[in-house]
PDB file of C-alpha atoms in Angstrom:
ATOM      1  CA  UNK A   1       0.000   0.000   0.000  1.00  0.00           C
ATOM      2  CA  UNK A   2       2.870   2.364   0.664  1.00  0.00           C
ATOM      3  CA  UNK A   3       4.194   1.494  -2.800  1.00  0.00           C
ATOM      4  CA  UNK A   4       0.830   2.508  -4.263  1.00  0.00           C
ATOM      5  CA  UNK A   5       1.067   5.931  -2.615  1.00  0.00           C
ATOM      6  CA  UNK A   6       4.669   6.404  -3.728  1.00  0.00           C
ATOM      7  CA  UNK A   7       3.794   5.329  -7.270  1.00  0.00           C
ATOM      8  CA  UNK A   8       0.964   7.886  -7.365  1.00  0.00           C
ATOM      9  CA  UNK A   9       3.355  10.547  -6.063  1.00  0.00           C
ATOM     10  CA  UNK A  10       6.006   9.837  -8.707  1.00  0.00           C
ATOM     11  CA  UNK A  11       3.686   9.513 -11.724  1.00  0.00           C
ATOM     12  CA  UNK A  12       1.846  12.680 -12.877  1.00  0.00           C
ATOM     13  CA  UNK A  13      -1.673  12.382 -14.259  1.00  0.00           C
ATOM     14  CA  UNK A  14      -2.133  14.189 -17.575  1.00  0.00           C
ATOM     15  CA  UNK A  15       1.146  15.945 -16.912  1.00  0.00           C
ATOM     16  CA  UNK A  16       0.046  17.222 -13.507  1.00  0.00           C
ATOM     17  CA  UNK A  17       1.567  16.002 -10.242  1.00  0.00           C
ATOM     18  CA  UNK A  18      -0.943  14.796  -7.677  1.00  0.00           C
ATOM     19  CA  UNK A  19      -1.368  17.154  -4.744  1.00  0.00           C
ATOM     20  CA  UNK A  20      -0.808  16.346  -1.100  1.00  0.00           C
ATOM     21  CA  UNK A  21      -4.571  16.378  -0.543  1.00  0.00           C
ATOM     22  CA  UNK A  22      -5.146  13.818  -3.309  1.00  0.00           C
ATOM     23  CA  UNK A  23      -2.483  11.544  -1.877  1.00  0.00           C
ATOM     24  CA  UNK A  24      -4.057  11.844   1.564  1.00  0.00           C
ATOM     25  CA  UNK A  25      -7.424  10.884   0.088  1.00  0.00           C
ATOM     26  CA  UNK A  26      -5.780   7.835  -1.461  1.00  0.00           C
ATOM     27  CA  UNK A  27      -4.270   6.887   1.895  1.00  0.00           C
ATOM     28  CA  UNK A  28      -7.623   7.366   3.607  1.00  0.00           C
ATOM     29  CA  UNK A  29      -9.318   5.013   1.145  1.00  0.00           C
ATOM     30  CA  UNK A  30      -6.689   2.330   1.731  1.00  0.00           C
ATOM     31  CA  UNK A  31      -6.899   2.747   5.499  1.00  0.00           C
ATOM     32  CA  UNK A  32     -10.697   2.622   5.509  1.00  0.00           C
ATOM     33  CA  UNK A  33     -10.697  -0.599   3.494  1.00  0.00           C
ATOM     34  CA  UNK A  34      -8.287  -2.309   5.882  1.00  0.00           C
ATOM     35  CA  UNK A  35     -10.323  -1.149   8.895  1.00  0.00           C
ATOM     36  CA  UNK A  36     -13.331  -2.797   7.278  1.00  0.00           C
ATOM     37  CA  UNK A  37     -11.288  -5.971   6.668  1.00  0.00           C
ATOM     38  CA  UNK A  38     -10.221  -6.048  10.335  1.00  0.00           C
ATOM     39  CA  UNK A  39     -13.848  -5.931  11.438  1.00  0.00           C
ATOM     40  CA  UNK A  40     -14.751  -8.744   9.027  1.00  0.00           C
ATOM     41  CA  UNK A  41     -12.383 -10.190  10.450  1.00  0.00           C
ATOM     42  CA  UNK A  42     -10.040 -11.245   7.646  1.00  0.00           C
ATOM     43  CA  UNK A  43      -6.861  -9.367   8.525  1.00  0.00           C
ATOM     44  CA  UNK A  44      -4.864  -8.086  11.484  1.00  0.00           C
ATOM     45  CA  UNK A  45      -3.039  -5.469   9.440  1.00  0.00           C
ATOM     46  CA  UNK A  46      -2.777  -1.919  10.806  1.00  0.00           C
ATOM     47  CA  UNK A  47      -1.827   0.487   7.993  1.00  0.00           C
ATOM     48  CA  UNK A  48      -1.980   3.704  10.046  1.00  0.00           C
ATOM     49  CA  UNK A  49       1.776   4.187   9.544  1.00  0.00           C
ATOM     50  CA  UNK A  50       1.301   4.926   5.830  1.00  0.00           C
ATOM     51  CA  UNK A  51       2.941   8.254   5.065  1.00  0.00           C
ATOM     52  CA  UNK A  52       2.759  10.980   2.422  1.00  0.00           C
ATOM     53  CA  UNK A  53       6.108  11.990   0.846  1.00  0.00           C
ATOM     54  CA  UNK A  54       7.368  15.321   2.178  1.00  0.00           C
ATOM     55  CA  UNK A  55       7.796  16.671  -1.330  1.00  0.00           C
ATOM     56  CA  UNK A  56       4.082  16.403  -2.138  1.00  0.00           C
ATOM     57  CA  UNK A  57       2.752  19.752  -3.327  1.00  0.00           C
ATOM     58  CA  UNK A  58      -0.004  21.406  -1.381  1.00  0.00           C
ATOM     59  CA  UNK A  59      -2.919  22.575  -3.471  1.00  0.00           C
ATOM     60  CA  UNK A  60      -3.168  26.341  -3.805  1.00  0.00           C
ATOM     61  CA  UNK A  61      -6.637  27.819  -3.428  1.00  0.00           C
ATOM     62  CA  UNK A  62      -6.949  30.920  -5.564  1.00  0.00           C
ATOM     63  CA  UNK A  63      -9.499  33.707  -5.272  1.00  0.00           C
ATOM     64  CA  UNK A  64     -10.840  36.497  -7.419  1.00  0.00           C
ATOM     65  CA  UNK A  65      -9.021  39.785  -7.021  1.00  0.00           C
ATOM     66  CA  UNK A  66     -10.986  42.967  -6.176  1.00  0.00           C
ATOM     67  CA  UNK A  67     -10.930  44.032  -9.843  1.00  0.00           C
ATOM     68  CA  UNK A  68     -12.356  40.633 -10.799  1.00  0.00           C
ATOM     69  CA  UNK A  69     -15.145  40.948  -8.244  1.00  0.00           C
ATOM     70  CA  UNK A  70     -16.138  44.346  -9.618  1.00  0.00           C
ATOM     71  CA  UNK A  71     -16.292  42.907 -13.126  1.00  0.00           C
ATOM     72  CA  UNK A  72     -18.366  39.957 -11.908  1.00  0.00           C
ATOM     73  CA  UNK A  73     -20.930  42.297 -10.383  1.00  0.00           C
ATOM     74  CA  UNK A  74     -20.871  44.781 -13.280  1.00  0.00           C
ATOM     75  CA  UNK A  75     -20.733  42.634 -16.423  1.00  0.00           C
ATOM     76  CA  UNK A  76     -23.723  40.488 -17.329  1.00  0.00           C
ATOM     77  CA  UNK A  77     -22.780  39.391 -20.835  1.00  0.00           C
ATOM     78  CA  UNK A  78     -21.036  36.364 -22.257  1.00  0.00           C
ATOM     79  CA  UNK A  79     -20.710  34.679 -25.651  1.00  0.00           C
ATOM     80  CA  UNK A  80     -22.776  31.794 -26.992  1.00  0.00           C
ATOM     81  CA  UNK A  81     -22.764  30.501 -30.549  1.00  0.00           C
ATOM     82  CA  UNK A  82     -20.712  33.529 -31.554  1.00  0.00           C
ATOM     83  CA  UNK A  83     -23.197  36.080 -30.192  1.00  0.00           C
ATOM     84  CA  UNK A  84     -23.004  38.227 -27.083  1.00  0.00           C
ATOM     85  CA  UNK A  85     -25.838  37.424 -24.690  1.00  0.00           C
ATOM     86  CA  UNK A  86     -26.658  37.742 -21.000  1.00  0.00           C
ATOM     87  CA  UNK A  87     -25.000  35.011 -18.936  1.00  0.00           C
ATOM     88  CA  UNK A  88     -27.616  32.567 -17.635  1.00  0.00           C
ATOM     89  CA  UNK A  89     -25.652  31.723 -14.488  1.00  0.00           C
ATOM     90  CA  UNK A  90     -24.444  35.225 -13.606  1.00  0.00           C
ATOM     91  CA  UNK A  91     -26.543  35.472 -10.450  1.00  0.00           C
ATOM     92  CA  UNK A  92     -25.445  32.026  -9.330  1.00  0.00           C
ATOM     93  CA  UNK A  93     -21.799  33.122  -9.563  1.00  0.00           C
ATOM     94  CA  UNK A  94     -22.500  36.280  -7.606  1.00  0.00           C
ATOM     95  CA  UNK A  95     -24.371  34.525  -4.816  1.00  0.00           C
ATOM     96  CA  UNK A  96     -21.539  32.036  -4.301  1.00  0.00           C
ATOM     97  CA  UNK A  97     -19.093  34.929  -3.846  1.00  0.00           C
ATOM     98  CA  UNK A  98     -21.417  36.721  -1.411  1.00  0.00           C
ATOM     99  CA  UNK A  99     -22.391  33.851   0.913  1.00  0.00           C
ATOM    100  CA  UNK A 100     -19.815  31.136   0.190  1.00  0.00           C
ATOM    101  CA  UNK A 101     -22.094  28.353  -1.046  1.00  0.00           C
ATOM    102  CA  UNK A 102     -20.400  25.351  -2.607  1.00  0.00           C
ATOM    103  CA  UNK A 103     -21.449  25.079  -6.285  1.00  0.00           C
ATOM    104  CA  UNK A 104     -23.314  21.825  -5.606  1.00  0.00           C
ATOM    105  CA  UNK A 105     -25.211  23.456  -2.725  1.00  0.00           C
ATOM    106  CA  UNK A 106     -26.287  26.293  -5.010  1.00  0.00           C
ATOM    107  CA  UNK A 107     -27.457  23.797  -7.661  1.00  0.00           C
ATOM    108  CA  UNK A 108     -29.647  22.009  -5.085  1.00  0.00           C
ATOM    109  CA  UNK A 109     -31.045  25.204  -3.550  1.00  0.00           C
ATOM    110  CA  UNK A 110     -34.837  25.401  -3.920  1.00  0.00           C
ATOM    111  CA  UNK A 111     -37.238  28.305  -3.584  1.00  0.00           C
ATOM    112  CA  UNK A 112     -38.727  26.606  -0.528  1.00  0.00           C
ATOM    113  CA  UNK A 113     -35.296  26.833   1.140  1.00  0.00           C
ATOM    114  CA  UNK A 114     -35.471  30.643   1.259  1.00  0.00           C
ATOM    115  CA  UNK A 115     -37.973  32.303   3.536  1.00  0.00           C
ATOM    116  CA  UNK A 116     -38.109  35.435   5.700  1.00  0.00           C
ATOM    117  CA  UNK A 117     -34.586  36.528   4.733  1.00  0.00           C
ATOM    118  CA  UNK A 118     -33.142  33.167   5.808  1.00  0.00           C
ATOM    119  CA  UNK A 119     -31.424  30.655   3.507  1.00  0.00           C
ATOM    120  CA  UNK A 120     -31.666  26.987   4.525  1.00  0.00           C
ATOM    121  CA  UNK A 121     -29.021  24.786   2.880  1.00  0.00           C
ATOM    122  CA  UNK A 122     -30.409  21.263   2.915  1.00  0.00           C
ATOM    123  CA  UNK A 123     -28.225  19.334   0.501  1.00  0.00           C
ATOM    124  CA  UNK A 124     -26.013  19.338  -2.555  1.00  0.00           C
ATOM    125  CA  UNK A 125     -25.761  17.928  -6.071  1.00  0.00           C
ATOM    126  CA  UNK A 126     -22.460  16.203  -6.740  1.00  0.00           C
ATOM    127  CA  UNK A 127     -20.448  15.757  -9.935  1.00  0.00           C
ATOM    128  CA  UNK A 128     -22.524  12.652 -10.772  1.00  0.00           C
ATOM    129  CA  UNK A 129     -25.749  14.714 -10.535  1.00  0.00           C
ATOM    130  CA  UNK A 130     -26.717  12.869  -7.372  1.00  0.00           C
ATOM    131  CA  UNK A 131     -28.534  14.636  -4.545  1.00  0.00           C
ATOM    132  CA  UNK A 132     -26.550  14.269  -1.308  1.00  0.00           C
ATOM    133  CA  UNK A 133     -26.677  15.662   2.226  1.00  0.00           C
ATOM    134  CA  UNK A 134     -23.533  17.704   1.608  1.00  0.00           C
ATOM    135  CA  UNK A 135     -19.807  17.576   2.207  1.00  0.00           C
ATOM    136  CA  UNK A 136     -19.753  17.409   6.017  1.00  0.00           C
ATOM    137  CA  UNK A 137     -21.917  17.665   9.110  1.00  0.00           C
ATOM    138  CA  UNK A 138     -21.818  21.468   8.943  1.00  0.00           C
ATOM    139  CA  UNK A 139     -23.120  21.526   5.359  1.00  0.00           C
ATOM    140  CA  UNK A 140     -26.743  21.447   6.562  1.00  0.00           C
ATOM    141  CA  UNK A 141     -27.177  24.975   7.875  1.00  0.00           C
ATOM    142  CA  UNK A 142     -29.239  28.154   7.996  1.00  0.00           C
ATOM    143  CA  UNK A 143     -28.079  31.759   7.787  1.00  0.00           C
ATOM    144  CA  UNK A 144     -29.505  35.229   7.366  1.00  0.00           C
ATOM    145  CA  UNK A 145     -29.055  36.588   3.855  1.00  0.00           C
ATOM    146  CA  UNK A 146     -26.976  39.758   3.408  1.00  0.00           C
ATOM    147  CA  UNK A 147     -28.772  42.511   1.481  1.00  0.00           C
ATOM    148  CA  UNK A 148     -26.497  42.004  -1.541  1.00  0.00           C
ATOM    149  CA  UNK A 149     -27.540  38.352  -1.636  1.00  0.00           C
ATOM    150  CA  UNK A 150     -31.220  39.299  -1.534  1.00  0.00           C
ATOM    151  CA  UNK A 151     -30.635  41.706  -4.426  1.00  0.00           C
ATOM    152  CA  UNK A 152     -29.038  38.908  -6.453  1.00  0.00           C
ATOM    153  CA  UNK A 153     -31.936  36.552  -5.713  1.00  0.00           C
ATOM    154  CA  UNK A 154     -34.373  39.285  -6.768  1.00  0.00           C
ATOM    155  CA  UNK A 155     -32.520  39.657 -10.079  1.00  0.00           C
ATOM    156  CA  UNK A 156     -32.525  35.879 -10.544  1.00  0.00           C
ATOM    157  CA  UNK A 157     -36.305  35.639 -10.087  1.00  0.00           C
ATOM    158  CA  UNK A 158     -36.866  38.401 -12.621  1.00  0.00           C
ATOM    159  CA  UNK A 159     -34.567  36.722 -15.135  1.00  0.00           C
ATOM    160  CA  UNK A 160     -36.428  33.417 -14.860  1.00  0.00           C
ATOM    161  CA  UNK A 161     -39.743  35.226 -15.178  1.00  0.00           C
ATOM    162  CA  UNK A 162     -38.644  36.979 -18.376  1.00  0.00           C
ATOM    163  CA  UNK A 163     -37.413  33.666 -19.782  1.00  0.00           C
ATOM    164  CA  UNK A 164     -40.662  31.916 -18.871  1.00  0.00           C
ATOM    165  CA  UNK A 165     -38.839  29.302 -16.788  1.00  0.00           C
ATOM    166  CA  UNK A 166     -40.802  27.784 -13.906  1.00  0.00           C
ATOM    167  CA  UNK A 167     -38.780  25.580 -11.587  1.00  0.00           C
ATOM    168  CA  UNK A 168     -38.555  24.568  -7.927  1.00  0.00           C
ATOM    169  CA  UNK A 169     -34.820  25.349  -8.121  1.00  0.00           C
ATOM    170  CA  UNK A 170     -33.435  28.822  -7.501  1.00  0.00           C
ATOM    171  CA  UNK A 171     -30.745  28.423 -10.187  1.00  0.00           C
ATOM    172  CA  UNK A 172     -32.116  25.941 -12.749  1.00  0.00           C
ATOM    173  CA  UNK A 173     -30.819  25.360 -16.251  1.00  0.00           C
ATOM    174  CA  UNK A 174     -32.753  26.749 -19.217  1.00  0.00           C
ATOM    175  CA  UNK A 175     -35.108  23.759 -19.091  1.00  0.00           C
ATOM    176  CA  UNK A 176     -36.004  24.313 -15.447  1.00  0.00           C
ATOM    177  CA  UNK A 177     -34.051  21.303 -14.234  1.00  0.00           C
ATOM    178  CA  UNK A 178     -31.249  21.246 -11.688  1.00  0.00           C
ATOM    179  CA  UNK A 179     -27.975  22.665 -12.974  1.00  0.00           C
ATOM    180  CA  UNK A 180     -25.019  20.270 -13.195  1.00  0.00           C
ATOM    181  CA  UNK A 181     -21.360  21.028 -12.563  1.00  0.00           C
ATOM    182  CA  UNK A 182     -20.088  20.338 -16.088  1.00  0.00           C
ATOM    183  CA  UNK A 183     -22.540  22.808 -17.647  1.00  0.00           C
ATOM    184  CA  UNK A 184     -21.881  25.468 -15.021  1.00  0.00           C
ATOM    185  CA  UNK A 185     -18.128  25.034 -15.290  1.00  0.00           C
ATOM    186  CA  UNK A 186     -18.266  25.448 -19.068  1.00  0.00           C
ATOM    187  CA  UNK A 187     -20.460  28.554 -18.918  1.00  0.00           C
ATOM    188  CA  UNK A 188     -18.350  30.118 -16.124  1.00  0.00           C
ATOM    189  CA  UNK A 189     -15.133  29.606 -18.106  1.00  0.00           C
ATOM    190  CA  UNK A 190     -16.576  31.279 -21.203  1.00  0.00           C
ATOM    191  CA  UNK A 191     -18.010  34.177 -19.169  1.00  0.00           C
ATOM    192  CA  UNK A 192     -14.786  34.577 -17.210  1.00  0.00           C
ATOM    193  CA  UNK A 193     -12.568  34.736 -20.288  1.00  0.00           C
ATOM    194  CA  UNK A 194     -14.989  36.988 -22.188  1.00  0.00           C
ATOM    195  CA  UNK A 195     -14.858  39.584 -19.414  1.00  0.00           C
ATOM    196  CA  UNK A 196     -11.138  39.363 -18.635  1.00  0.00           C
ATOM    197  CA  UNK A 197     -11.544  37.826 -15.188  1.00  0.00           C
ATOM    198  CA  UNK A 198      -8.693  35.848 -13.608  1.00  0.00           C
ATOM    199  CA  UNK A 199      -8.654  32.153 -14.470  1.00  0.00           C
ATOM    200  CA  UNK A 200     -10.368  30.790 -11.386  1.00  0.00           C
ATOM    201  CA  UNK A 201     -12.512  27.688 -11.062  1.00  0.00           C
ATOM    202  CA  UNK A 202     -16.161  27.640  -9.936  1.00  0.00           C
ATOM    203  CA  UNK A 203     -15.093  26.352  -6.523  1.00  0.00           C
ATOM    204  CA  UNK A 204     -12.671  29.254  -6.159  1.00  0.00           C
ATOM    205  CA  UNK A 205     -15.683  31.570  -6.212  1.00  0.00           C
ATOM    206  CA  UNK A 206     -16.407  30.077  -2.782  1.00  0.00           C
ATOM    207  CA  UNK A 207     -12.794  30.642  -1.731  1.00  0.00           C
ATOM    208  CA  UNK A 208     -13.307  34.299  -2.670  1.00  0.00           C
ATOM    209  CA  UNK A 209     -16.056  34.543  -0.045  1.00  0.00           C
ATOM    210  CA  UNK A 210     -13.613  33.526   2.691  1.00  0.00           C
ATOM    211  CA  UNK A 211     -10.943  35.865   1.303  1.00  0.00           C
ATOM    212  CA  UNK A 212     -13.322  38.836   1.222  1.00  0.00           C
ATOM    213  CA  UNK A 213     -14.348  38.148   4.822  1.00  0.00           C
ATOM    214  CA  UNK A 214     -10.958  37.108   6.195  1.00  0.00           C
ATOM    215  CA  UNK A 215     -10.943  39.993   8.674  1.00  0.00           C
ATOM    216  CA  UNK A 216     -14.128  38.742  10.350  1.00  0.00           C
ATOM    217  CA  UNK A 217     -13.955  36.326  13.291  1.00  0.00           C
ATOM    218  CA  UNK A 218     -14.188  32.699  12.187  1.00  0.00           C
ATOM    219  CA  UNK A 219     -17.054  31.989  14.558  1.00  0.00           C
ATOM    220  CA  UNK A 220     -19.158  34.526  12.654  1.00  0.00           C
ATOM    221  CA  UNK A 221     -18.708  33.188   9.136  1.00  0.00           C
ATOM    222  CA  UNK A 222     -18.488  29.480  10.035  1.00  0.00           C
ATOM    223  CA  UNK A 223     -22.232  28.899   9.810  1.00  0.00           C
ATOM    224  CA  UNK A 224     -22.715  30.826   6.586  1.00  0.00           C
ATOM    225  CA  UNK A 225     -19.830  29.074   4.849  1.00  0.00           C
ATOM    226  CA  UNK A 226     -20.586  25.632   6.269  1.00  0.00           C
ATOM    227  CA  UNK A 227     -16.933  25.165   7.135  1.00  0.00           C
ATOM    228  CA  UNK A 228     -15.778  21.926   8.737  1.00  0.00           C
ATOM    229  CA  UNK A 229     -13.129  23.471  11.016  1.00  0.00           C
ATOM    230  CA  UNK A 230     -13.562  22.869  14.759  1.00  0.00           C
ATOM    231  CA  UNK A 231     -14.750  25.843  16.769  1.00  0.00           C
ATOM    232  CA  UNK A 232     -15.649  26.436  20.390  1.00  0.00           C
ATOM    233  CA  UNK A 233     -19.149  26.053  21.799  1.00  0.00           C
ATOM    234  CA  UNK A 234     -19.939  29.749  21.456  1.00  0.00           C
ATOM    235  CA  UNK A 235     -18.958  29.648  17.815  1.00  0.00           C
ATOM    236  CA  UNK A 236     -21.261  26.698  17.270  1.00  0.00           C
ATOM    237  CA  UNK A 237     -24.313  27.958  19.118  1.00  0.00           C
ATOM    238  CA  UNK A 238     -23.752  31.705  19.273  1.00  0.00           C
ATOM    239  CA  UNK A 239     -26.079  32.600  16.429  1.00  0.00           C
ATOM    240  CA  UNK A 240     -29.147  31.236  18.172  1.00  0.00           C
ATOM    241  CA  UNK A 241     -28.235  32.627  21.558  1.00  0.00           C
ATOM    242  CA  UNK A 242     -27.138  36.154  20.728  1.00  0.00           C
ATOM    243  CA  UNK A 243     -28.643  37.012  17.343  1.00  0.00           C
ATOM    244  CA  UNK A 244     -25.267  37.019  15.662  1.00  0.00           C
ATOM    245  CA  UNK A 245     -26.734  35.642  12.418  1.00  0.00           C
ATOM    246  CA  UNK A 246     -28.106  39.111  11.648  1.00  0.00           C
ATOM    247  CA  UNK A 247     -24.799  40.692  12.644  1.00  0.00           C
ATOM    248  CA  UNK A 248     -22.940  38.311  10.331  1.00  0.00           C
ATOM    249  CA  UNK A 249     -25.229  39.187   7.425  1.00  0.00           C
ATOM    250  CA  UNK A 250     -24.525  42.904   7.911  1.00  0.00           C
ATOM    251  CA  UNK A 251     -20.748  42.424   8.193  1.00  0.00           C
ATOM    252  CA  UNK A 252     -20.593  40.162   5.130  1.00  0.00           C
ATOM    253  CA  UNK A 253     -22.679  42.663   3.187  1.00  0.00           C
ATOM    254  CA  UNK A 254     -20.320  45.462   4.233  1.00  0.00           C
ATOM    255  CA  UNK A 255     -17.283  43.447   3.088  1.00  0.00           C
ATOM    256  CA  UNK A 256     -18.506  42.903  -0.464  1.00  0.00           C
ATOM    257  CA  UNK A 257     -19.935  46.446  -0.704  1.00  0.00           C
ATOM    258  CA  UNK A 258     -16.582  47.925   0.325  1.00  0.00           C
ATOM    259  CA  UNK A 259     -14.824  46.104  -2.508  1.00  0.00           C
ATOM    260  CA  UNK A 260     -17.442  47.056  -5.086  1.00  0.00           C
ATOM    261  CA  UNK A 261     -17.225  50.725  -4.120  1.00  0.00           C
ATOM    262  CA  UNK A 262     -13.493  50.938  -3.550  1.00  0.00           C
ATOM    263  CA  UNK A 263     -11.995  49.609  -6.788  1.00  0.00           C
ATOM    264  CA  UNK A 264     -11.650  51.613  -9.981  1.00  0.00           C
ATOM    265  CA  UNK A 265     -11.652  49.410 -13.075  1.00  0.00           C
ATOM    266  CA  UNK A 266     -13.220  51.515 -15.770  1.00  0.00           C
ATOM    267  CA  UNK A 267     -16.197  49.153 -15.807  1.00  0.00           C
ATOM    268  CA  UNK A 268     -19.489  50.994 -15.742  1.00  0.00           C
ATOM    269  CA  UNK A 269     -21.954  49.625 -13.199  1.00  0.00           C
ATOM    270  CA  UNK A 270     -25.099  48.134 -14.738  1.00  0.00           C
ATOM    271  CA  UNK A 271     -28.467  49.900 -14.512  1.00  0.00           C
ATOM    272  CA  UNK A 272     -31.089  47.896 -12.665  1.00  0.00           C
ATOM    273  CA  UNK A 273     -34.622  47.982 -13.975  1.00  0.00           C
TER     274      UNK A 273
END
């Protein structure tokens, strides 16, 4: 099993070296299988000493720069079939940056999950288009929507209404069905390149949320971002006890508003109708 890990480390996939995180996932799979085999019981092997080579590269999580964020919130158009049109998933991209949803969580978000200024994340849609309960135990969560997020959701509803699309999903595809990652990734890449935005992946839109709000205490943004880091009891239960959910919404809204107002890019803000 150690040879398997070392082989994976030494042999790039499609010219790209596997990251430390990928190698750890491989080790975890091997370890989990042997734990199962011990319970069977068909082995007495303990593989917990498996190690990851020190030279393994750590994955680098990129984020949009302030100029990119301004473009994202100012430019609606993209290219499709050689013509410039409004980007169908523009509001989805913006909401992820504002509140830190994982793409799959945004795909699974339904209109019934949003009520009285509160967003209830109840699941996710994975790369295989399967509905799941989410990445970790903190993925199921509720948080108060910042005003910027409510504005984006308002724009999304109007766009669907103009297009005549009726769907239980907040961000459906053009047929009213749940959006899938491959389609969203393709449309984001085209939109991104058309508007001169840094080459970031859909998941790095979520990383941007944490970057924008890095000055805020972790216990405040933990619930909104559904992060799996361990926090103290106050951080876990503070929203219910002290009304900090509303405070978090205001602070997050201030963070994104500050960037949108403080960067000069030459991009004219859009006119809302």
